Amino acid sequence: MYADITKPPAPLPSPALQKLAHGIALLPPLSRRGTGPGLILLTTPEATDEAITITDKSPSPLVKWAEEGYAVVQIPSSVLDSVSAEDALKEAIEGLSACAKCEPKGKIGLVAYSARLWKSVSGILDPFASIVANVVYVDEADVQDLTASPNPTLRHIAGPIAPPAPKSATLVEYRYPSVQSFNFVSPDHAHFHYNTDSVAHTRTLQFLKPRMDGPYFDLETIWDEHCYYEFADRSVEHTMSTMVQEPYVNHVPTLTGGIGRAKLTDFYRHNFIFNNSADTDLELTSRTVGIDRVIDEFIFKFTHDRELDWLLPGVPATNIKVQVPFTAVVNIRGDRLYHEHISWDQGTVLRQLGLMPEYLPFPYKVDGKEGDWEYKVPVGGVEVAEKMRDRNSVQSNDMFGFKIRGRRAD
């Protein structure tokens, strides 16, 4: 089912930016599939990418959407200063029609990265029947002046929370109170806000895909393939081949992983893939699949027969079997992984290894009284995994009986 690890994996696609006319450019899909529907971006100077230099920072909108599997045309705002919006859109659509990697054709999305850019095209979209859905990033102050469109439109509004317009077949709005301006989506702008950009991007995918017939990918298979190369075949090169050009992984309790291909490859080679115990097993207990991510709950089982520095940095082997509930939030961009956020309860790991005492000193007053106090540590052992596996295996709320006590002499 998966690739033969005795042979090198297929290389990542090299971005091949195709110049159209008047400064308009087309980037074919950067997915493994290699084909996808067309998407037109109207970009501010900060959102425009002319060099296609992919680094370990957040990619430009042009690269990000190509990694999602779209054939992307970028129309910079400077183009619309010298060319009519009608001519620019016509050039973009003709470029997508002629692009062999743009499949299926006939349903194109449009993303405007400012209110001004949206206003430049909103009144002329009717003749362009192939444009079937619009997305616009705006400030709250500009919302009232936006021209409506007969096509379904998604608005990302930078501004305070307000009663949203009722969702309809033609209009969806989201507000983002924590950002400074609509430029929160532009990596090269001072107002860029990584997490909010990520939330807005997922919402945009949710909005566009059903209206453009995709592109859709089998996210479960992509994630399972990645795990197979990590834990079964144990191939660094094939593991990395399942990821975008500049991915990242973070193991939340220990802050281990890596940002960018070079650092993450080094982590996988020296700290993860060949460091895991031979009996490592992932017991899946639940899975949620979204438009661009897989969220797994699973029990990570292993014998602590070596130093697992990504999980227990600095802790020598104890040769004890451990079962730990894990949660993995896996963001998939197109048909390759972009990031993994992996979390677990480090307390139960230490408890199962006999490295977490039952009581610890409590260095504060109790009911206003000084004292030599200690508290019972509210951390479970293997029963934490047993409860995840079988809800009836362990009584709920037993820790409610834990009490503070006077510290006892050793």
PDB file of N, CA and C in Angstrom, residues 20 87-99:
ATOM      1  N   LEU A  20       2.237  35.250 -16.650  1.00  0.00           N
ATOM      2  CA  LEU A  20       1.192  35.437 -17.652  1.00  0.00           C
ATOM      3  C   LEU A  20       1.416  36.792 -18.319  1.00  0.00           C
ATOM      4  N   ASP A  87      -9.776  43.150 -17.491  1.00  0.00           N
ATOM      5  CA  ASP A  87      -8.689  42.538 -18.256  1.00  0.00           C
ATOM      6  C   ASP A  87      -7.851  41.615 -17.376  1.00  0.00           C
ATOM      7  N   ALA A  88      -7.637  42.008 -16.125  1.00  0.00           N
ATOM      8  CA  ALA A  88      -6.840  41.177 -15.218  1.00  0.00           C
ATOM      9  C   ALA A  88      -7.539  39.849 -14.947  1.00  0.00           C
ATOM     10  N   LEU A  89      -8.849  39.903 -14.671  1.00  0.00           N
ATOM     11  CA  LEU A  89      -9.587  38.663 -14.429  1.00  0.00           C
ATOM     12  C   LEU A  89      -9.639  37.796 -15.682  1.00  0.00           C
ATOM     13  N   LYS A  90      -9.813  38.437 -16.825  1.00  0.00           N
ATOM     14  CA  LYS A  90      -9.857  37.675 -18.077  1.00  0.00           C
ATOM     15  C   LYS A  90      -8.529  36.960 -18.307  1.00  0.00           C
ATOM     16  N   GLU A  91      -7.418  37.654 -18.044  1.00  0.00           N
ATOM     17  CA  GLU A  91      -6.097  37.050 -18.207  1.00  0.00           C
ATOM     18  C   GLU A  91      -5.915  35.879 -17.246  1.00  0.00           C
ATOM     19  N   ALA A  92      -6.385  36.049 -16.003  1.00  0.00           N
ATOM     20  CA  ALA A  92      -6.256  34.987 -15.004  1.00  0.00           C
ATOM     21  C   ALA A  92      -7.054  33.751 -15.405  1.00  0.00           C
ATOM     22  N   ILE A  93      -8.281  33.955 -15.839  1.00  0.00           N
ATOM     23  CA  ILE A  93      -9.141  32.824 -16.207  1.00  0.00           C
ATOM     24  C   ILE A  93      -8.616  32.123 -17.450  1.00  0.00           C
ATOM     25  N   GLU A  94      -8.124  32.896 -18.414  1.00  0.00           N
ATOM     26  CA  GLU A  94      -7.536  32.273 -19.606  1.00  0.00           C
ATOM     27  C   GLU A  94      -6.298  31.457 -19.241  1.00  0.00           C
ATOM     28  N   GLY A  95      -5.504  31.970 -18.292  1.00  0.00           N
ATOM     29  CA  GLY A  95      -4.332  31.225 -17.847  1.00  0.00           C
ATOM     30  C   GLY A  95      -4.704  29.912 -17.193  1.00  0.00           C
ATOM     31  N   LEU A  96      -5.747  29.926 -16.371  1.00  0.00           N
ATOM     32  CA  LEU A  96      -6.205  28.688 -15.732  1.00  0.00           C
ATOM     33  C   LEU A  96      -6.790  27.723 -16.758  1.00  0.00           C
ATOM     34  N   SER A  97      -7.501  28.250 -17.734  1.00  0.00           N
ATOM     35  CA  SER A  97      -8.084  27.389 -18.773  1.00  0.00           C
ATOM     36  C   SER A  97      -7.005  26.684 -19.578  1.00  0.00           C
ATOM     37  N   ALA A  98      -5.873  27.369 -19.785  1.00  0.00           N
ATOM     38  CA  ALA A  98      -4.792  26.791 -20.580  1.00  0.00           C
ATOM     39  C   ALA A  98      -3.861  25.906 -19.759  1.00  0.00           C
ATOM     40  N   CYS A  99      -4.015  25.923 -18.448  1.00  0.00           N
ATOM     41  CA  CYS A  99      -3.109  25.177 -17.567  1.00  0.00           C
ATOM     42  C   CYS A  99      -3.551  23.720 -17.467  1.00  0.00           C
TER      43      CYS A  99
END
